[in-house]
mmCIF file of N, CA and C in Angstrom:
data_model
loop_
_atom_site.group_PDB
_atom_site.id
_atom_site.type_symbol
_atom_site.label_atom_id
_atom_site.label_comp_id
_atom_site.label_asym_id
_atom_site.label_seq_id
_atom_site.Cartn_x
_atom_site.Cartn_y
_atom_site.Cartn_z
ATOM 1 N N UNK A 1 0.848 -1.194 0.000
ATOM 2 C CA UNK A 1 0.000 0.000 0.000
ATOM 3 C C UNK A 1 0.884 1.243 0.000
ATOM 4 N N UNK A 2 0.546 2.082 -0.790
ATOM 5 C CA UNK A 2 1.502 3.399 -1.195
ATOM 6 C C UNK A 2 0.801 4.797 -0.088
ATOM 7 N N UNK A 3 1.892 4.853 0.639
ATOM 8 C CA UNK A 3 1.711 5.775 1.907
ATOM 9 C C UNK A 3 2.922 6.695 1.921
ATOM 10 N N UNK A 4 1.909 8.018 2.002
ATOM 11 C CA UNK A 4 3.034 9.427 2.191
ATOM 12 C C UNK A 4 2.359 10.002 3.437
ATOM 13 N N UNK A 5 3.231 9.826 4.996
ATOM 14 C CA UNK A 5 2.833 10.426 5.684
ATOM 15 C C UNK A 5 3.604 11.453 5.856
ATOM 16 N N UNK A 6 3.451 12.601 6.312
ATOM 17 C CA UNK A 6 3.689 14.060 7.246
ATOM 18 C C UNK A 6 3.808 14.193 8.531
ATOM 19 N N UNK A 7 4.316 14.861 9.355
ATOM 20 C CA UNK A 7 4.779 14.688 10.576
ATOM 21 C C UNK A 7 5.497 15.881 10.716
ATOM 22 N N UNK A 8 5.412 17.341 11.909
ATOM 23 C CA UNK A 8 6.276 18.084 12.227
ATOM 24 C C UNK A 8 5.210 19.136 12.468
ATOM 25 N N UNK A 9 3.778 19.452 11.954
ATOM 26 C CA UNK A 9 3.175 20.411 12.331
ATOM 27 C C UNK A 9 3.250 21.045 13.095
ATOM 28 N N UNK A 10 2.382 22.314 13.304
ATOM 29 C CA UNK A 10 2.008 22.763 14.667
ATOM 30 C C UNK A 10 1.662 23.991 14.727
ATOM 31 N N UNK A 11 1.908 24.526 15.400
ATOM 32 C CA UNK A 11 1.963 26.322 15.935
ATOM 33 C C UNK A 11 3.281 26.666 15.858
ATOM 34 N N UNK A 12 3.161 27.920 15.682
ATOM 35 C CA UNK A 12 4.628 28.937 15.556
ATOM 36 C C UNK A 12 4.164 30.152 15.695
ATOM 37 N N UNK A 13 5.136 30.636 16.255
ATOM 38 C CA UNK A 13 4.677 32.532 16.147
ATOM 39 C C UNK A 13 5.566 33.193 15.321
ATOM 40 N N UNK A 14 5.193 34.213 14.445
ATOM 41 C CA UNK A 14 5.743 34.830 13.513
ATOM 42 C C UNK A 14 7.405 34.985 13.575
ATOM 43 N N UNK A 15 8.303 34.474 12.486
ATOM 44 C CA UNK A 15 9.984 34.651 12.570
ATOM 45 C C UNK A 15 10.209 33.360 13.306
ATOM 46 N N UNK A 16 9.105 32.041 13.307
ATOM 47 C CA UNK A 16 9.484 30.824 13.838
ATOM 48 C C UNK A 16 9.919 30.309 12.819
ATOM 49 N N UNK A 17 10.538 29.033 13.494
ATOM 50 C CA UNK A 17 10.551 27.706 12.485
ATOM 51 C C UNK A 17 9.938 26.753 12.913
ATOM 52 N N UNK A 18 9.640 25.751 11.733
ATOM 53 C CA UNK A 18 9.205 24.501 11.861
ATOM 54 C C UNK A 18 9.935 23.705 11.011
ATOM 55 N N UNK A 19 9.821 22.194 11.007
ATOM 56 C CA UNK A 19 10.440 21.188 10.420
ATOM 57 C C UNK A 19 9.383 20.044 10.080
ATOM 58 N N UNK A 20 9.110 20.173 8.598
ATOM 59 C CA UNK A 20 8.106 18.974 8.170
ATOM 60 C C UNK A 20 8.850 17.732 7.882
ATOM 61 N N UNK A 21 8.356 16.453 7.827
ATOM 62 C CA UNK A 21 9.032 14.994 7.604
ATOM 63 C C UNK A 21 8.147 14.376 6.654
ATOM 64 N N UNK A 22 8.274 13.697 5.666
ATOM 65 C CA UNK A 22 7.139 12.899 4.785
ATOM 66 C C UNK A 22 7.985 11.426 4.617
ATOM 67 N N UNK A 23 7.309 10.517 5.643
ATOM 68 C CA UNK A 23 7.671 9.271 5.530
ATOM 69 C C UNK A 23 6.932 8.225 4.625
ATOM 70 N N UNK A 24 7.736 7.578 2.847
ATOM 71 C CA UNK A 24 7.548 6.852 2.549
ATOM 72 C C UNK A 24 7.218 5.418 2.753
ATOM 73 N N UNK A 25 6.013 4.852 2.380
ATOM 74 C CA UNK A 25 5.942 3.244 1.745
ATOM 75 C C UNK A 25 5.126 2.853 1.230
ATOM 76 N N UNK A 26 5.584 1.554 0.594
ATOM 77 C CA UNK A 26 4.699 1.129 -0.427
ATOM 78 C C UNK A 26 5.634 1.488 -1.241
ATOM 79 N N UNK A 27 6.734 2.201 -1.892
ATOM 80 C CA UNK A 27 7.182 2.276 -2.953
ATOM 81 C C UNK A 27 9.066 3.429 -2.686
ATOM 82 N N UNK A 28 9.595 2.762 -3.900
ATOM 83 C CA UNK A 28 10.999 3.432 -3.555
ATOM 84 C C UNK A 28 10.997 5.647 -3.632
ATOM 85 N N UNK A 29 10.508 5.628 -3.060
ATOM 86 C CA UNK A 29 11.135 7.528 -3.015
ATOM 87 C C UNK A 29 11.956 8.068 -3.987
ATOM 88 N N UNK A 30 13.164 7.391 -3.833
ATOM 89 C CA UNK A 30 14.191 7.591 -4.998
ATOM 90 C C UNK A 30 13.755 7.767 -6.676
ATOM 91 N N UNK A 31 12.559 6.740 -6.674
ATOM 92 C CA UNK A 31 12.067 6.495 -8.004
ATOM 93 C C UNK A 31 11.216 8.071 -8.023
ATOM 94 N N UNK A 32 10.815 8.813 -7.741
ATOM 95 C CA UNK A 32 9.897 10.174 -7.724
ATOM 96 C C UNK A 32 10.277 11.082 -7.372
ATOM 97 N N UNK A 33 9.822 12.051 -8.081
ATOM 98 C CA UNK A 33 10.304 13.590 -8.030
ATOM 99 C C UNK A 33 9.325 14.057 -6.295
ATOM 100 N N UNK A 34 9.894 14.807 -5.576
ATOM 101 C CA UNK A 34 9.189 14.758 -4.520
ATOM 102 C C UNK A 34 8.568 16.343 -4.576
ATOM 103 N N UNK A 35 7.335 16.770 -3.937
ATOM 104 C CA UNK A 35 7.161 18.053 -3.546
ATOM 105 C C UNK A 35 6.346 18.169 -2.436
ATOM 106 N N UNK A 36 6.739 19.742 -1.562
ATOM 107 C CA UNK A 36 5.751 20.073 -0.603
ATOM 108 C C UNK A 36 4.647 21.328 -1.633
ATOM 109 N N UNK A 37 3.453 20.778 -0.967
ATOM 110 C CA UNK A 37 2.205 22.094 -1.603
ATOM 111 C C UNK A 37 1.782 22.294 -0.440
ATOM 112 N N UNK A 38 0.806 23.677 -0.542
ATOM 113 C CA UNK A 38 0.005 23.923 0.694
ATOM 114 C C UNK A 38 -0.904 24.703 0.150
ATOM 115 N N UNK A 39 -2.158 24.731 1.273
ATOM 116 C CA UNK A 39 -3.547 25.011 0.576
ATOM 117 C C UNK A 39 -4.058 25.510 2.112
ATOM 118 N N UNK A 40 -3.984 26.440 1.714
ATOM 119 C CA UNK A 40 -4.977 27.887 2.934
ATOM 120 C C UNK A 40 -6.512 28.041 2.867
ATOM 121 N N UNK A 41 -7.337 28.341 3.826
ATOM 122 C CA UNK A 41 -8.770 27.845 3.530
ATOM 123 C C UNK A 41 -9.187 29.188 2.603
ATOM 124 N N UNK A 42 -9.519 28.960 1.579
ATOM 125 C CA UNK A 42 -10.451 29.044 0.341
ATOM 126 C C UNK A 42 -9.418 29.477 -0.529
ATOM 127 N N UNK A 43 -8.536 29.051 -0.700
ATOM 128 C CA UNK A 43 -7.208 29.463 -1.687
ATOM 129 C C UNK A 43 -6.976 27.831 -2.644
ATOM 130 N N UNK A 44 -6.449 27.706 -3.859
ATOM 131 C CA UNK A 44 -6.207 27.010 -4.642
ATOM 132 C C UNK A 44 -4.963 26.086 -3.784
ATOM 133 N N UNK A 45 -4.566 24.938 -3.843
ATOM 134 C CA UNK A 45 -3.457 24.571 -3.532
ATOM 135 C C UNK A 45 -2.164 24.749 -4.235
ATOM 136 N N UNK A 46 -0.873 25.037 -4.216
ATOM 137 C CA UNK A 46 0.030 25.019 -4.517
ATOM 138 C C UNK A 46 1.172 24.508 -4.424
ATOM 139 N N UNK A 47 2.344 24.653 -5.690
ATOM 140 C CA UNK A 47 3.370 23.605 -5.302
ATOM 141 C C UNK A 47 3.909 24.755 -4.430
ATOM 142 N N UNK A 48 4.893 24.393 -3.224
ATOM 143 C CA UNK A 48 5.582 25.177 -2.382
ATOM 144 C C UNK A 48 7.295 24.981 -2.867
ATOM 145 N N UNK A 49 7.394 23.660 -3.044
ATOM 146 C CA UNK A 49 8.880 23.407 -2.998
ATOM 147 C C UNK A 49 8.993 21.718 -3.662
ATOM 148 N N UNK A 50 9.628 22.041 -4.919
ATOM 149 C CA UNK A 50 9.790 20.462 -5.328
ATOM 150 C C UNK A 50 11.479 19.650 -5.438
ATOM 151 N N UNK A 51 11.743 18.739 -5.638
ATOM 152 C CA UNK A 51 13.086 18.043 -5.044
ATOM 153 C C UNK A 51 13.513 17.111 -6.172
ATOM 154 N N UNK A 52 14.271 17.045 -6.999
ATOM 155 C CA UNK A 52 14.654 15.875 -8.133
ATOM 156 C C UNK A 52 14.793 14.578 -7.338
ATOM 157 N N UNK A 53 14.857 13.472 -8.383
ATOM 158 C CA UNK A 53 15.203 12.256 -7.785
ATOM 159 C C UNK A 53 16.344 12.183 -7.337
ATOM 160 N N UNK A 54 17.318 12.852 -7.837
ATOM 161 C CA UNK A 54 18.408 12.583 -6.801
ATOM 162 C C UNK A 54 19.289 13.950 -6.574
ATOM 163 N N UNK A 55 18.318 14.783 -6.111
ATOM 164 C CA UNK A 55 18.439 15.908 -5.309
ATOM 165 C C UNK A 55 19.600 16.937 -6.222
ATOM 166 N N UNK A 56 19.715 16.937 -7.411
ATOM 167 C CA UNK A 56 20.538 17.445 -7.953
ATOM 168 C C UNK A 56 19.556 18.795 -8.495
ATOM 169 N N UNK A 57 18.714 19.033 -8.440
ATOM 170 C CA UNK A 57 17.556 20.456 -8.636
ATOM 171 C C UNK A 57 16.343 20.327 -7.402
ATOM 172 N N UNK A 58 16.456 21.833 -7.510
ATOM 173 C CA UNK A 58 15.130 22.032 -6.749
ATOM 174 C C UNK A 58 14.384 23.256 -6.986
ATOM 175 N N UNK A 59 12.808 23.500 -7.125
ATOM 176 C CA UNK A 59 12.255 24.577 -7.037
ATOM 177 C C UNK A 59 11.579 25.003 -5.789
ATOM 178 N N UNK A 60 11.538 26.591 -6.081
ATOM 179 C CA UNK A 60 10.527 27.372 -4.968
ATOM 180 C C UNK A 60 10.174 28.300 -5.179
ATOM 181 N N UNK A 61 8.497 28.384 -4.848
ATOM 182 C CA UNK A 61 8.119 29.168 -5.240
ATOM 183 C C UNK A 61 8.471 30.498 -4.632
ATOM 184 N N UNK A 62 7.673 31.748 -5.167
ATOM 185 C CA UNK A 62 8.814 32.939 -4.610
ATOM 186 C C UNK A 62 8.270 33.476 -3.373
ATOM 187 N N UNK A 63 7.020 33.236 -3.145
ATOM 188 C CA UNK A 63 6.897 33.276 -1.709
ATOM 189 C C UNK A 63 7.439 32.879 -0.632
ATOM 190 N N UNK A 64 8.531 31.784 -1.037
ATOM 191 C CA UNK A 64 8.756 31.085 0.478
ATOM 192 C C UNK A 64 10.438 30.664 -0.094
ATOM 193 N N UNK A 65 10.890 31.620 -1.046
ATOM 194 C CA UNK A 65 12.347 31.305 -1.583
ATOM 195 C C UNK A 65 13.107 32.156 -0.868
ATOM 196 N N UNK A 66 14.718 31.612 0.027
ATOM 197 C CA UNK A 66 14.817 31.685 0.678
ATOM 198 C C UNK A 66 14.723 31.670 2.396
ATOM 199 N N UNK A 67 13.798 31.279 2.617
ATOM 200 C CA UNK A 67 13.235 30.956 3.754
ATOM 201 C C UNK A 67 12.739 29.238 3.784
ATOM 202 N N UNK A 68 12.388 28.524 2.901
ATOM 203 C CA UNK A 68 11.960 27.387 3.672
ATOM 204 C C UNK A 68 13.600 26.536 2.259
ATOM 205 N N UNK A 69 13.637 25.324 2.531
ATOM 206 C CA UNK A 69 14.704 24.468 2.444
ATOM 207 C C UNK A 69 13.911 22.588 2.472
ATOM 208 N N UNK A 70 13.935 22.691 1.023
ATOM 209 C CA UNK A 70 13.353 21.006 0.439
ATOM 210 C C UNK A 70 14.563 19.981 0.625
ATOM 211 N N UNK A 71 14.696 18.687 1.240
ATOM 212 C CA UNK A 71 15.384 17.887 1.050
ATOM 213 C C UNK A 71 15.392 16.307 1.298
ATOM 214 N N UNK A 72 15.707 15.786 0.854
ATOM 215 C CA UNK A 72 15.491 14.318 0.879
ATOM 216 C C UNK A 72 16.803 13.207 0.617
ATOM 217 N N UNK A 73 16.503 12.266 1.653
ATOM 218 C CA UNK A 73 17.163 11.290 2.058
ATOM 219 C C UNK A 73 16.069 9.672 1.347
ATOM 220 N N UNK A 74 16.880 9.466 0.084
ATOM 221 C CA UNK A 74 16.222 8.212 -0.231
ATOM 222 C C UNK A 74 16.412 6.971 0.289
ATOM 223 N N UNK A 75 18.090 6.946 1.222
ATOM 224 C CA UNK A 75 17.841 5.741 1.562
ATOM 225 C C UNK A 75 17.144 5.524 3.017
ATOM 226 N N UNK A 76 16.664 6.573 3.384
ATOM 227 C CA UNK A 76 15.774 6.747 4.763
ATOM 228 C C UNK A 76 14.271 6.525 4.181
ATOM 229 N N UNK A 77 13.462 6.699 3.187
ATOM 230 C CA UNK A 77 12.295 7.551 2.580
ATOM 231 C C UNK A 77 12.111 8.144 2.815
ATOM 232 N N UNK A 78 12.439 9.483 3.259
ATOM 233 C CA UNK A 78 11.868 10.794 4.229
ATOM 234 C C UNK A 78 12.337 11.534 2.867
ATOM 235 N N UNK A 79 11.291 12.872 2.828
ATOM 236 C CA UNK A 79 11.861 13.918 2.574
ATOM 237 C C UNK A 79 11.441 14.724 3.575
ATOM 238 N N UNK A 80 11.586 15.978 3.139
ATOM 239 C CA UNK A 80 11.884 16.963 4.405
ATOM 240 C C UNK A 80 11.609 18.441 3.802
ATOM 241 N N UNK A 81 11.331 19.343 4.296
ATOM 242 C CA UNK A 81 10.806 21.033 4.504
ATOM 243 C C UNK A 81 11.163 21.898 6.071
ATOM 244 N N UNK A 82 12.227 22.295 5.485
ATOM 245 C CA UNK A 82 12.884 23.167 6.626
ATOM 246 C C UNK A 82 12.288 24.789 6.600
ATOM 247 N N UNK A 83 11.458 25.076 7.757
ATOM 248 C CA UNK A 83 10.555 26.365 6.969
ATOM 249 C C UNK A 83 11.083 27.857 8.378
ATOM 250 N N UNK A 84 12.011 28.357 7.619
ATOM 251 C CA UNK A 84 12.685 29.263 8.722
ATOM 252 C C UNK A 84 11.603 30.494 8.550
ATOM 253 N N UNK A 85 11.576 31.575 9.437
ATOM 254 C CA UNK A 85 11.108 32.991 9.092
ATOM 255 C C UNK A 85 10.198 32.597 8.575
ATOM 256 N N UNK A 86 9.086 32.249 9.560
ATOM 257 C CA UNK A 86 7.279 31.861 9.173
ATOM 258 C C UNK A 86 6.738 33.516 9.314
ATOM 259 N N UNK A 87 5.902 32.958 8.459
ATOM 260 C CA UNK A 87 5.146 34.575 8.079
ATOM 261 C C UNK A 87 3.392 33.879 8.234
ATOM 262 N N UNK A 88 3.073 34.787 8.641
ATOM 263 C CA UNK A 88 1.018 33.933 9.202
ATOM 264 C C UNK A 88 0.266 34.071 8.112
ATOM 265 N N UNK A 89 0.677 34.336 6.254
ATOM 266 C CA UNK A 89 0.790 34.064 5.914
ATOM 267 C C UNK A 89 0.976 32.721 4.824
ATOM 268 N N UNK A 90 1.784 32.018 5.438
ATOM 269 C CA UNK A 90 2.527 30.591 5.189
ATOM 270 C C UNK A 90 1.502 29.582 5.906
ATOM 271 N N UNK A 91 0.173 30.050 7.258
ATOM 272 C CA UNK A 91 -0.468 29.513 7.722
ATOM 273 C C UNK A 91 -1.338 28.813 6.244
ATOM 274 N N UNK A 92 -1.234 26.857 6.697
ATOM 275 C CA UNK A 92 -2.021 26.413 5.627
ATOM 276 C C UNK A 92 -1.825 24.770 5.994
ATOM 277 N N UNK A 93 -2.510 24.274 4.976
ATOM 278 C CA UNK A 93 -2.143 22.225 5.430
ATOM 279 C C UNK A 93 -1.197 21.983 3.857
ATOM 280 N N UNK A 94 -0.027 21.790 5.162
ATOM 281 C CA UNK A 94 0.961 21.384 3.625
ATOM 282 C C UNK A 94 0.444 19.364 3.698
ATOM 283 N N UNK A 95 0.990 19.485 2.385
ATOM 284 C CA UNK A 95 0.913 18.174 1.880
ATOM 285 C C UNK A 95 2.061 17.890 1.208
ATOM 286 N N UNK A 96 2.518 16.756 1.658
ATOM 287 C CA UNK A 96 3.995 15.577 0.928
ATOM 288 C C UNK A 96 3.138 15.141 -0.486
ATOM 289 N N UNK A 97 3.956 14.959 -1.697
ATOM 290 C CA UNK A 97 3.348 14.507 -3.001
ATOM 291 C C UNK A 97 4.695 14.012 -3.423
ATOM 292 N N UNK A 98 4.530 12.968 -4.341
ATOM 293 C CA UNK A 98 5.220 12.234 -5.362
ATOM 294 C C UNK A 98 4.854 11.979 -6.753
ATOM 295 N N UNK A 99 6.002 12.186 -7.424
ATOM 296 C CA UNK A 99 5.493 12.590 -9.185
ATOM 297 C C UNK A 99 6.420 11.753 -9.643
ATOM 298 N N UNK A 100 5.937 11.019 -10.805
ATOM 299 C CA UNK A 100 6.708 10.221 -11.985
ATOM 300 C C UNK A 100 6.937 11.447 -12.801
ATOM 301 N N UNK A 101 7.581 12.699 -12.597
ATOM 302 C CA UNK A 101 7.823 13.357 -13.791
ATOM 303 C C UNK A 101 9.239 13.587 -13.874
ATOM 304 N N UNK A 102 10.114 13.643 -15.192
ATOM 305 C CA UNK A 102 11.358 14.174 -15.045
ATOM 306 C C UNK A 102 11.785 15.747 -14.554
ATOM 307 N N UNK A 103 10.761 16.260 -14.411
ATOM 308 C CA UNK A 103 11.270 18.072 -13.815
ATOM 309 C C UNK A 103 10.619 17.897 -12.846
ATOM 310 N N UNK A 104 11.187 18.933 -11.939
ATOM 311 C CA UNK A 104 10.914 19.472 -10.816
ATOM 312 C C UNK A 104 9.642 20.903 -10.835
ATOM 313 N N UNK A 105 9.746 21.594 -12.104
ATOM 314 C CA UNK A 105 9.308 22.282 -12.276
ATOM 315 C C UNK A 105 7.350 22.082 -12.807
ATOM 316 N N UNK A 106 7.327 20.936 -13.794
ATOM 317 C CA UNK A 106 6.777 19.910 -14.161
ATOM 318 C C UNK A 106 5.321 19.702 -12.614
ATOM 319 N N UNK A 107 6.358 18.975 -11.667
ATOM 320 C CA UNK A 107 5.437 18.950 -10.664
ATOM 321 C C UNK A 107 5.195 20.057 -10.064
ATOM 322 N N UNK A 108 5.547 20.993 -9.950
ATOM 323 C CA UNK A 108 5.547 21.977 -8.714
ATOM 324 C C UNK A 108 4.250 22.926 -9.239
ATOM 325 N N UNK A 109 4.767 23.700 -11.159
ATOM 326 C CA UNK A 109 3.938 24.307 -11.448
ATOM 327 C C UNK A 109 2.618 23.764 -12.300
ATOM 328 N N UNK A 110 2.867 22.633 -12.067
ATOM 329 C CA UNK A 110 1.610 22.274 -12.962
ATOM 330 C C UNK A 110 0.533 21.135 -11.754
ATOM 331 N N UNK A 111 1.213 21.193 -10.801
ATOM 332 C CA UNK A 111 0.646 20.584 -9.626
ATOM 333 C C UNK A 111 0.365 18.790 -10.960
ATOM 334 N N UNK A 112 1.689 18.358 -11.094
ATOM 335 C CA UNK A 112 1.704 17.212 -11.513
ATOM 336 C C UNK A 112 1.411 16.130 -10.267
ATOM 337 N N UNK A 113 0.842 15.216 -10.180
ATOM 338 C CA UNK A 113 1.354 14.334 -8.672
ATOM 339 C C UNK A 113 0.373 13.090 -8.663
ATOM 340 N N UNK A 114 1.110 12.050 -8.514
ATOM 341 C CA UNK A 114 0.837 10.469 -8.717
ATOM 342 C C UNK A 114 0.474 10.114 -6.996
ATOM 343 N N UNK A 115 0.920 11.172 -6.086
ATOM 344 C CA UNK A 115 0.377 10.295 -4.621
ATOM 345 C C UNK A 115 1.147 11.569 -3.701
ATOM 346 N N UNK A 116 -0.626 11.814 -2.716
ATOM 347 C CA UNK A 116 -0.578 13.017 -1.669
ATOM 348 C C UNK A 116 -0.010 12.461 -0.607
ATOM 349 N N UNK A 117 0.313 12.827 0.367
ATOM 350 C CA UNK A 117 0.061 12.714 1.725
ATOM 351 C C UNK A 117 -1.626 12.874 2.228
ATOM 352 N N UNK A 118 -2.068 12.873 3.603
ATOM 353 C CA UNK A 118 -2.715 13.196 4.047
ATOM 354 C C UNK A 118 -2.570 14.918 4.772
ATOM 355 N N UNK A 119 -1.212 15.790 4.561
ATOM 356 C CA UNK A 119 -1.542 16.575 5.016
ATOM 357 C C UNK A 119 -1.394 16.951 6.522
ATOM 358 N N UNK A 120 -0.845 18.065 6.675
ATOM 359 C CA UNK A 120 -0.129 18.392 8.287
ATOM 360 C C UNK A 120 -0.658 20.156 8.475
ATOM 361 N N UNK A 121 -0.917 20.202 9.340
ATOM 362 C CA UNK A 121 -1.503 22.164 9.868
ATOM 363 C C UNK A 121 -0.021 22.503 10.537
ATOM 364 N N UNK A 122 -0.214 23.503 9.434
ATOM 365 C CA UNK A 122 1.030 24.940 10.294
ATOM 366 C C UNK A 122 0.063 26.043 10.375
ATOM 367 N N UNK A 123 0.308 25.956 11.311
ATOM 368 C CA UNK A 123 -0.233 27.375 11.589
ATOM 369 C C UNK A 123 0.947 29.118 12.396
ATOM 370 N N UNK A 124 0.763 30.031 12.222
ATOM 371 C CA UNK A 124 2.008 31.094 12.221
ATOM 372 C C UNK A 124 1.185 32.278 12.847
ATOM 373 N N UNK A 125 0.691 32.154 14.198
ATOM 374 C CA UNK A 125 -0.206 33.082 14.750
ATOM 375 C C UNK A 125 0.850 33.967 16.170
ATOM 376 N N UNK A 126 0.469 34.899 16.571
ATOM 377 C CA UNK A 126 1.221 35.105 18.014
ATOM 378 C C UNK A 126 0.154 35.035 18.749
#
């Protein structure tokens, strides 16, 4: 069974950080382009940050470039979202996704994606 969980949510107060985790199975990680999206209530979802198969590119979008940090460890299945200098803003339910596509760009801006997560709440309130 093909499972993308999330793990790291929470609360933060503005100029926090948080640290998201998306633990693979059911299938090799390595084989998929990875991305984080997030979707704010009544807003479209978006790609946030996508990761090559073997971490040699990455995109972000320009809202959160510079400040958050995509990365992944295939022989763990985890990837990962390092999200420094939260803005309340950035408040939304990110979601872990995996794409059979060769770009990074591919998944991110065209919200390409073969398998979600279920999804984690950040929230960025004081």
């Amino acid at each position: 069974q093909v499972q993308l969980v999330e793990s790291g949510g929470g609360l933060v107060q503005p100029g926090g950080s948080l640290s998201l985790s998306c633990a693979a199975s059911g299938f090799t990680l390595g084989d998929y382009v990875i991305g984080w999206f997030r979707q704010a209530p009544g807003k479209e979802r978006e790609g946030v940050s996508c990761v090559s198969k073997r971490n040699f590119s990455t995109y972000y979008s320009d809202s959160v470039k510079g400040r958050f940090t995509i990365s992944r460890d295939n022989a763990k299945n985890t990837a990962y979202l390092q999200m420094n200098n939260l803005k309340p803003e950035d408040t939304a339910v990110y979601y872990c996704a995996a794409a059979d596509t060769p770009t990074v760009m591919t998944m991110c801006r065209r919200n390409f994606v073969d398998y979600w997560g279920q999804g984690a709440q950040v929230t960025v309130s004081s």
